[in-house]
Amino acid sequence: MAAGLRLGPLLRYVDWQSGDSATIWVEADRPCTAEVRCAEGGGGSIRTFQIEGHHYALIPVTGLAPGSSTAYEVLLDGRRVWPLEDSGFPPSTIRTPAVPSDGVRVTFGSCRWSSPPADEHDTVGPDALDTLAARLREDPAAERPDVLLLLGDQVYADNTSKATRRWLAARRDLRDPPGAQVANYEEYTRLYDESWLDPEVRWLLSTVPSCMIFDDHDVIDDWNTSAAWVAEMRAKPWWQERVVSGLMSYWVYQQLGNLSPAELAKDALYAAVRDTPDGTDALRRFAAESDADPSTLRWSYRRDFGRTRLVMVDTRAGRVLDEAERAMLDEDEARWLREQALDAPGSYDHLLIGSSLPWLLPPLVHDAESWNAALCRGERGPRWARFAEDLRRRSDLEHWAAFPASFDALTALIAEAGSGPQAPATVCVLSGDVHHAYIAEPHWPAPDQGQGPDAAPRARVFQLTCSPVHNAIHLTIKLGFRFGWSRTGRRLGHALTRHGRMARPAVDWRRSGGPWFGNQLMTLALRARSADLRLEQARRVDRSTTRLVTVLDRNLTNGS
């Protein structure tokens, strides 16, 4: 029987240094040779590798012309399987940048529940990715992203859809743990099928390059929130298989495509998986070791888009959770982040730090998380520590503010990267997670306040938060975030700081846009030393039509 296409294609990496190569990810239904052929020349092929009975390929595509757009097709063992017959979508294309490039458009967001079938009511409103795809489908020549950044919660392992719960119930008794959550690798594949077989999203991901990073729901809510949480989870008989399967599937479905061909060529795990008829054991060992010792793999990565640098940071798997040494990043990861942010000053005009979790939160929320961290490490004694650990889990108090030393280190790094005669025009932290969108701008103390003449960076610095792509937010949380920005909220936060015996942060910040609630995407258009930001929300026009509506269009580099 001929090989068939199960999932994909996803256009992942496009080379911005040479403009002549790309990678495309596919899943086939049996072992085969996967091939890409481009209409204007160029292509590539590779044999699939096997994980848990599934067959995947990351196809290297070479011979592309810089500054071009070419349609492509996917073949398995020489038989064309993409584009699908009568799909109704334009051809999938690979667009390569001119070298040197004249700018980049970066669209980002996070937190996407898969869309329900067309005959089911969508309780959380139109999907922003579906709506973006519909706009490009209607007008293939319309302005489109050069890259799509998906900043976490691409799948929800702990909050499955009705259709997936029915599928799980046909496999096992949902009265047994972990119930209607996914339990193993095969069940993870169902989540990716459900999300990426959505026709609009499938076509969109086939024609717009993507970079991804996980957040907690890709594994489980509050993943690695504290040492006590980890100990409690490791005592559960189903947890080891869950976390190992989560890391295995993330590596296959998301992480591989984040890497350049040069990085893949040096990746020992990728070589081991490809060099054996079944790479399951090698990947399973790696995932178990990675969970036990996060230093065995770096999930963070760097991409350069012409004169824009993206440093995507893992804020989940590599945490240090000992209360006395609590850190968002371990020493090696923090050193790597510093090296990437400061490498070759003057070679980039914009620095983007991708962090699934926001750096700057509403001030009250920030202070509550810092206060909670102080209590958890025993600042007010064991009784307060027990109370604070329970509160931390119930209230998701685990952002950068909950790791005060890491917050301070990131703040100092941003100031350093944005300072000096070769400073970039902007330093932007791109985040999601909190199910709304906002813009925050930090303000460093003036020199006469004792911080030195170079305390404030020359670059414009922004926290740009955009979430969700397709999800909901409870009214109480919405009201809480609004209150968190208020003067009264700030005063309450200061009281918590005093109770926790915490020093004030080295910076202050204000909200300069938002909060906005809804299914949405932000786009940064970066050209030379100019940065323009657009926020668009998916809104229903009538029963069958949705549109992306612009709710913000702002230049970030002229102070407007």
XYZ file of C-alpha atoms in Angstrom:
560
model
C 0.000 0.000 0.000
C 1.280 3.484 -0.862
C 2.405 5.779 1.933
C -0.064 8.474 2.972
C 0.254 11.845 4.673
C -1.089 11.771 8.251
C -0.202 15.291 9.338
C 1.480 18.357 7.920
C 3.242 19.697 6.043
C 4.536 22.406 8.369
C 6.968 24.966 6.979
C 9.322 25.441 9.924
C 12.773 26.913 9.353
C 13.603 29.390 6.568
C 17.225 30.513 6.358
C 17.583 34.291 6.723
C 21.353 34.320 6.309
C 21.558 32.790 2.821
C 17.892 32.876 1.808
C 18.273 29.589 -0.064
C 17.059 26.819 2.267
C 14.179 25.713 4.508
C 12.847 22.698 6.418
C 9.397 21.118 6.158
C 7.969 18.706 8.750
C 5.585 15.867 7.874
C 4.100 12.756 9.447
C 3.472 9.763 7.166
C 1.445 6.638 7.883
C 4.319 4.217 7.161
C 8.104 4.252 6.528
C 8.943 6.042 3.288
C 11.059 8.651 1.574
C 9.566 12.111 2.050
C 10.332 14.647 -0.663
C 9.631 18.310 -1.383
C 9.647 19.654 -4.949
C 9.450 23.374 -5.602
C 7.849 24.865 -8.690
C 10.698 27.333 -9.265
C 13.495 24.864 -8.604
C 14.923 23.498 -5.383
C 13.775 20.703 -3.148
C 15.007 17.860 -1.012
C 14.234 14.406 0.352
C 14.906 12.283 3.423
C 13.830 8.961 4.934
C 11.289 9.004 7.741
C 12.232 8.049 11.290
C 9.994 6.086 13.666
C 8.770 6.951 17.166
C 6.139 4.794 18.932
C 4.867 3.409 15.612
C 4.578 6.874 13.993
C 6.705 7.978 11.053
C 8.101 11.499 10.721
C 10.436 13.482 8.527
C 11.982 16.928 8.676
C 12.761 17.513 5.020
C 15.711 19.799 4.184
C 14.879 21.992 1.201
C 17.797 23.579 -0.669
C 18.387 25.394 -3.939
C 15.871 28.160 -3.285
C 16.358 31.636 -4.694
C 16.741 34.467 -2.143
C 13.895 36.960 -2.194
C 11.526 34.568 -3.951
C 8.209 32.829 -3.442
C 7.774 29.326 -4.806
C 4.924 26.835 -4.559
C 5.872 23.362 -3.398
C 4.438 19.865 -3.285
C 5.144 16.939 -0.961
C 5.715 13.423 -2.247
C 5.952 10.181 -0.304
C 7.830 7.432 -2.142
C 7.392 9.473 -5.309
C 3.602 9.894 -5.008
C 2.229 13.406 -4.530
C 0.270 13.781 -1.273
C 0.245 17.583 -0.942
C -1.481 19.797 -1.876
C -4.675 17.883 -1.207
C -7.046 17.424 -4.112
C -9.841 20.028 -4.206
C -8.650 21.631 -0.984
C -9.922 25.064 -1.942
C -6.746 26.682 -0.579
C -4.047 28.470 -2.585
C -0.782 26.587 -3.174
C 1.514 26.283 -0.180
C 4.587 28.414 -0.778
C 8.054 28.964 0.622
C 8.942 32.639 0.767
C 12.628 33.369 1.194
C 14.017 36.709 2.334
C 16.171 38.938 0.200
C 19.790 38.980 1.368
C 20.326 41.377 3.012
C 16.704 41.532 4.128
C 14.754 44.771 4.305
C 12.796 43.847 7.444
C 10.671 41.151 9.054
C 7.053 40.757 10.128
C 6.650 38.671 13.292
C 3.164 37.535 14.365
C 2.826 35.979 17.806
C 0.357 34.633 20.341
C -0.238 31.708 22.677
C -2.846 29.491 24.315
C -4.862 27.769 21.615
C -7.589 25.256 22.235
C -8.220 23.355 19.033
C -11.295 24.604 17.186
C -14.398 22.397 17.401
C -15.838 20.759 14.280
C -17.754 23.097 11.999
C -21.121 21.695 13.135
C -20.386 22.407 16.828
C -20.828 25.737 18.600
C -17.529 27.400 19.504
C -17.985 28.487 23.107
C -14.899 30.736 23.187
C -15.413 32.600 19.925
C -13.559 32.536 16.614
C -10.032 31.176 16.434
C -7.472 33.895 15.583
C -5.268 31.477 13.594
C -8.246 30.184 11.620
C -9.242 33.772 10.917
C -5.737 34.742 9.776
C -5.732 31.737 7.451
C -9.120 32.740 6.044
C -7.827 36.236 5.260
C -4.779 34.884 3.431
C -6.923 32.332 1.627
C -9.212 35.062 0.321
C -6.266 37.216 -0.748
C -3.008 35.249 -1.175
C -1.198 38.498 -2.035
C -2.228 40.136 1.244
C 0.347 41.165 3.805
C 1.421 38.050 5.692
C 3.796 37.197 8.545
C 7.357 36.219 7.741
C 7.297 34.040 10.845
C 4.674 32.909 13.339
C 5.772 32.619 16.978
C 3.630 30.235 19.036
C 4.509 31.031 22.631
C 3.152 28.053 24.515
C 0.092 25.899 25.134
C -0.055 24.708 21.531
C -1.904 21.687 22.932
C -3.745 21.130 26.215
C -2.787 17.780 27.680
C -4.810 18.456 30.826
C -7.979 19.938 29.325
C -9.144 17.841 26.415
C -12.043 18.460 24.035
C -15.314 16.529 23.995
C -14.187 14.661 20.883
C -10.871 13.705 22.462
C -12.565 12.595 25.677
C -14.775 10.282 23.622
C -11.681 8.964 21.842
C -9.905 8.404 25.173
C -12.936 6.643 26.632
C -12.842 4.151 23.767
C -9.231 3.324 24.724
C -9.374 3.094 28.524
C -11.496 3.622 31.612
C -11.558 7.344 32.361
C -12.368 6.624 35.997
C -8.707 5.681 36.396
C -6.029 8.407 36.648
C -5.262 10.573 34.819
C -8.902 10.464 33.731
C -9.732 12.577 30.701
C -6.194 13.946 30.472
C -3.697 12.365 28.092
C -1.612 9.543 29.528
C 0.974 8.528 26.937
C 2.625 9.313 23.605
C -0.175 7.904 21.452
C -2.679 10.122 23.214
C -0.421 13.131 22.669
C -0.454 12.420 18.944
C -4.236 12.769 19.099
C -3.870 16.323 20.445
C -1.606 17.341 17.576
C -3.903 15.679 15.046
C -6.873 17.552 16.446
C -5.056 20.887 16.432
C -3.092 20.707 13.190
C -5.619 18.877 10.991
C -7.940 21.871 11.292
C -8.033 22.727 7.530
C -7.313 26.440 7.941
C -4.526 25.943 10.461
C -3.057 23.084 8.442
C -2.766 25.272 5.343
C -1.523 28.287 7.335
C 1.282 26.270 8.950
C 2.210 24.849 5.549
C 2.913 28.303 4.120
C 4.031 30.527 7.051
C 7.236 29.523 8.915
C 6.816 28.929 12.636
C 8.864 28.950 15.829
C 7.442 27.315 18.964
C 8.089 26.937 22.679
C 6.123 25.012 25.304
C 4.298 26.262 28.374
C 2.663 24.331 31.196
C -0.463 22.981 29.473
C 1.668 21.285 26.818
C 2.466 18.956 29.743
C 0.164 19.868 32.673
C -1.116 22.958 34.462
C 1.488 24.496 36.827
C 4.241 22.266 35.434
C 7.347 22.660 37.650
C 5.798 25.358 39.822
C 7.738 24.276 42.939
C 9.854 21.516 44.457
C 6.892 20.372 46.561
C 4.727 20.177 43.438
C 7.342 18.047 41.634
C 7.655 15.669 44.591
C 3.900 15.296 44.791
C 3.560 14.591 41.054
C 6.413 12.083 40.990
C 4.579 10.075 43.635
C 1.643 9.548 41.269
C 1.916 6.257 39.327
C 0.837 7.794 36.003
C 3.078 10.880 36.083
C 6.356 9.449 34.773
C 4.755 8.209 31.557
C 2.897 11.495 31.158
C 5.906 13.798 31.467
C 8.181 11.560 29.394
C 5.553 11.346 26.648
C 5.027 15.095 26.810
C 8.728 15.802 26.288
C 9.022 13.140 23.578
C 6.099 14.531 21.623
C 7.267 18.119 22.076
C 10.683 17.201 20.658
C 9.112 15.521 17.626
C 6.252 17.882 16.852
C 7.663 21.247 17.930
C 11.346 21.381 18.882
C 12.912 19.739 15.816
C 11.506 22.361 13.485
C 12.891 25.179 15.637
C 16.446 24.151 14.738
C 18.497 25.088 11.703
C 19.960 22.398 9.410
C 23.407 23.208 10.838
C 22.139 22.658 14.389
C 20.399 19.438 13.373
C 23.611 18.155 11.801
C 25.330 18.468 15.205
C 22.420 17.093 17.252
C 23.402 13.713 18.691
C 19.839 12.752 19.614
C 18.523 13.521 16.112
C 21.325 11.405 14.647
C 20.582 8.534 17.037
C 16.859 8.576 16.258
C 17.457 8.616 12.496
C 20.198 5.970 12.525
C 17.999 3.190 13.922
C 14.855 1.568 12.492
C 12.957 2.606 15.622
C 14.116 5.653 17.561
C 11.617 5.212 20.404
C 14.043 3.879 23.003
C 16.647 6.572 22.319
C 14.087 9.356 22.549
C 12.422 7.859 25.624
C 15.760 7.634 27.446
C 16.550 11.201 26.532
C 13.149 12.484 27.706
C 13.442 10.680 31.047
C 16.961 12.044 31.561
C 15.818 15.534 30.571
C 13.044 15.478 33.167
C 15.396 14.192 35.875
C 18.244 16.552 34.914
C 17.174 19.514 32.750
C 20.798 20.385 31.976
C 20.995 17.418 29.573
C 19.215 19.436 26.850
C 18.651 23.077 26.029
C 15.125 23.736 24.777
C 15.890 27.438 24.306
C 17.161 28.561 20.914
C 18.133 31.597 18.876
C 17.038 32.738 15.422
C 18.309 35.747 13.481
C 15.952 37.324 10.944
C 18.254 39.731 9.160
C 18.883 42.503 11.678
C 16.284 41.194 14.138
C 17.400 38.680 16.750
C 15.001 36.290 18.486
C 16.106 34.484 21.635
C 13.415 31.990 22.629
C 13.690 31.063 26.307
C 12.493 27.897 28.045
C 10.777 29.117 31.223
C 9.420 25.709 32.266
C 11.706 22.683 32.047
C 14.976 24.106 33.392
C 13.845 25.795 36.592
C 15.774 25.578 39.849
C 13.123 24.822 42.464
C 15.055 24.655 45.728
C 13.416 27.450 47.729
C 16.787 28.807 48.871
C 18.120 29.020 45.297
C 14.910 29.356 43.329
C 15.531 30.468 39.717
C 13.611 30.541 36.453
C 16.806 29.477 34.636
C 19.709 27.417 35.939
C 23.217 28.908 35.808
C 24.100 27.407 32.440
C 20.829 28.509 30.858
C 21.151 32.023 32.280
C 24.700 32.216 30.925
C 23.509 31.064 27.497
C 20.736 33.677 27.449
C 23.224 36.380 28.319
C 25.633 35.268 25.591
C 22.922 35.234 22.928
C 21.491 38.618 23.906
C 24.886 40.334 23.976
C 26.570 38.559 21.073
C 27.932 40.836 18.312
C 26.579 44.200 19.466
C 25.631 46.421 16.564
C 24.717 43.461 14.362
C 21.000 43.711 15.141
C 18.492 46.559 15.329
C 15.853 44.728 17.378
C 16.177 42.156 20.146
C 13.161 39.920 20.760
C 13.128 37.741 23.872
C 10.470 35.052 23.552
C 9.184 34.007 26.980
C 5.929 32.132 27.354
C 5.548 33.856 30.745
C 5.478 37.669 30.920
C 8.395 39.505 32.474
C 6.295 42.542 33.481
C 2.889 41.849 35.015
C 0.294 44.186 36.519
C 2.136 45.645 39.552
C -0.165 44.080 42.140
C 0.235 40.642 40.539
C 4.011 41.081 40.422
C 4.161 42.068 44.085
C 1.841 39.225 45.102
C 4.101 36.697 43.371
C 7.277 38.137 44.928
C 5.586 38.192 48.354
C 4.471 34.614 47.895
C 8.014 33.526 46.958
C 9.361 35.172 50.114
C 6.827 33.389 52.302
C 7.476 30.035 50.613
C 11.171 30.246 51.419
C 10.310 30.874 55.082
C 10.599 34.635 55.440
C 7.635 34.631 57.863
C 8.033 31.147 59.307
C 6.763 27.624 58.484
C 3.051 28.330 58.964
C 3.139 31.151 56.406
C 5.273 28.945 54.137
C 2.621 26.199 54.086
C -0.096 28.753 53.398
C 1.954 30.319 50.594
C 2.691 26.996 48.857
C -1.021 26.234 48.719
C -1.745 29.750 47.454
C 1.004 29.496 44.817
C -0.623 26.439 43.261
C -4.192 27.672 43.512
C -3.381 31.067 41.983
C -0.677 30.175 39.417
C 1.927 32.400 41.097
C 4.861 31.255 38.977
C 5.874 33.996 36.539
C 9.238 35.795 36.505
C 8.117 37.763 39.576
C 7.876 34.490 41.518
C 11.616 34.017 40.905
C 12.867 37.405 42.189
C 16.568 36.816 41.513
C 15.786 35.744 37.951
C 13.515 38.748 37.449
C 16.321 41.040 38.570
C 18.850 39.267 36.341
C 16.616 39.524 33.284
C 15.948 43.185 34.026
C 19.693 43.870 34.272
C 20.380 41.923 31.062
C 17.732 43.866 29.155
C 19.227 47.145 30.377
C 22.729 46.027 29.367
C 21.639 44.767 25.941
C 19.802 48.031 25.325
C 22.678 50.301 26.367
C 25.762 51.718 24.715
C 26.487 53.288 21.322
C 25.626 50.065 19.462
C 22.353 49.453 21.294
C 19.401 48.144 19.288
C 16.409 50.393 18.666
C 14.112 48.125 20.676
C 14.241 45.287 23.156
C 10.870 43.511 23.305
C 9.858 40.646 25.589
C 7.146 38.679 23.765
C 4.848 36.630 25.986
C 1.452 34.991 26.336
C -0.047 32.790 29.088
C -2.324 35.292 30.852
C -5.284 35.200 28.399
C -5.284 38.883 27.564
C -3.070 41.384 25.763
C -1.279 44.470 27.001
C 1.794 46.642 26.517
C 4.004 47.584 29.462
C 7.006 49.921 29.442
C 9.673 49.913 32.169
C 11.273 53.034 33.584
C 14.701 52.909 35.182
C 15.577 55.327 38.016
C 17.208 58.614 37.085
C 20.960 58.913 37.781
C 20.360 61.137 40.802
C 18.494 58.274 42.441
C 21.715 56.386 42.962
C 21.622 53.958 40.061
C 24.503 55.389 38.016
C 24.541 57.303 34.719
C 23.871 54.249 32.554
C 20.968 52.828 34.542
C 18.402 53.483 31.806
C 19.003 51.789 28.430
C 19.084 53.751 25.170
C 16.778 51.217 23.470
C 13.018 51.421 23.803
C 12.000 48.484 25.997
C 8.581 46.824 25.919
C 6.702 43.914 27.424
C 4.345 42.792 24.652
C 1.853 40.204 25.860
C -0.689 38.567 23.565
C -2.979 35.738 24.577
C -5.086 33.781 23.834
C -5.209 32.677 20.225
C -8.323 30.644 21.006
C -9.373 30.287 24.631
C -11.340 31.988 27.394
C -10.796 33.934 30.601
C -12.981 33.921 33.706
C -14.626 37.200 34.667
C -13.007 37.189 38.121
C -9.534 36.895 36.591
C -10.340 39.631 34.091
C -11.392 41.953 36.909
C -8.324 40.988 38.914
C -5.935 41.920 36.116
C -7.661 45.260 35.633
C -7.427 45.970 39.367
C -3.767 44.954 39.318
C -2.904 48.008 37.221
C -4.851 50.456 39.387
C -3.404 52.866 41.955
C -5.185 51.002 44.722
C -3.725 47.759 43.416
C -0.241 49.258 43.455
C -0.656 50.377 47.065
C -1.846 46.921 48.076
C 1.156 45.423 46.288
C 3.513 47.663 48.224
C 1.921 46.450 51.470
C 2.529 42.820 50.437
C 6.143 43.669 49.626
C 6.642 45.097 53.109
C 5.059 42.043 54.726
C 7.320 39.757 52.741
C 10.368 41.894 53.598
C 11.126 42.228 49.896
C 13.134 44.973 48.221
C 11.371 46.943 45.506
C 12.267 45.988 41.896
C 15.063 47.916 40.192
C 12.561 49.261 37.672
C 9.071 50.620 37.711
C 6.693 50.128 34.794
C 3.408 51.351 33.466
C 0.806 49.943 31.157
C 0.845 51.856 27.865
C -1.765 49.740 26.091
C -4.610 47.428 27.042
C -5.738 45.312 28.637
C -7.516 43.743 25.661
C -9.583 40.579 26.009
C -10.499 38.223 23.172
C -8.909 35.805 20.715
C -6.060 37.792 19.221
C -2.663 38.074 17.560
C 0.041 40.730 17.733
C 2.298 41.558 14.773
C 5.600 43.417 14.896
C 6.771 44.945 11.619
C 10.490 45.612 12.039
C 12.302 47.564 9.330
C 15.708 49.197 9.824
C 15.387 50.839 13.281
C 11.623 51.278 13.111
C 9.105 49.040 14.891
C 5.352 49.034 14.301
C 2.950 47.011 16.417
C -0.514 45.849 15.434
C -3.037 43.980 17.581
C -5.871 42.191 15.789
C -8.821 40.355 17.293
C -10.897 37.639 15.679
C -14.520 38.753 15.583
C -17.602 37.193 14.092
C -19.228 39.240 11.313
C -22.130 36.841 10.801
C -22.840 33.159 11.391
C -20.378 32.009 8.746
C -17.813 34.830 8.581
C -15.099 36.039 10.933
C -12.609 38.843 10.443
C -9.418 40.055 12.078
C -10.218 43.531 13.347
C -7.383 45.955 14.122
C -7.727 47.336 17.651
C -4.242 48.857 17.893
C -1.771 50.169 15.322
C 1.195 51.921 16.930
C 4.748 52.867 16.084
C 6.976 51.871 18.993
C 10.080 53.806 18.080
C 8.887 57.399 17.828
C 7.205 57.631 21.227
C 3.676 57.793 19.817
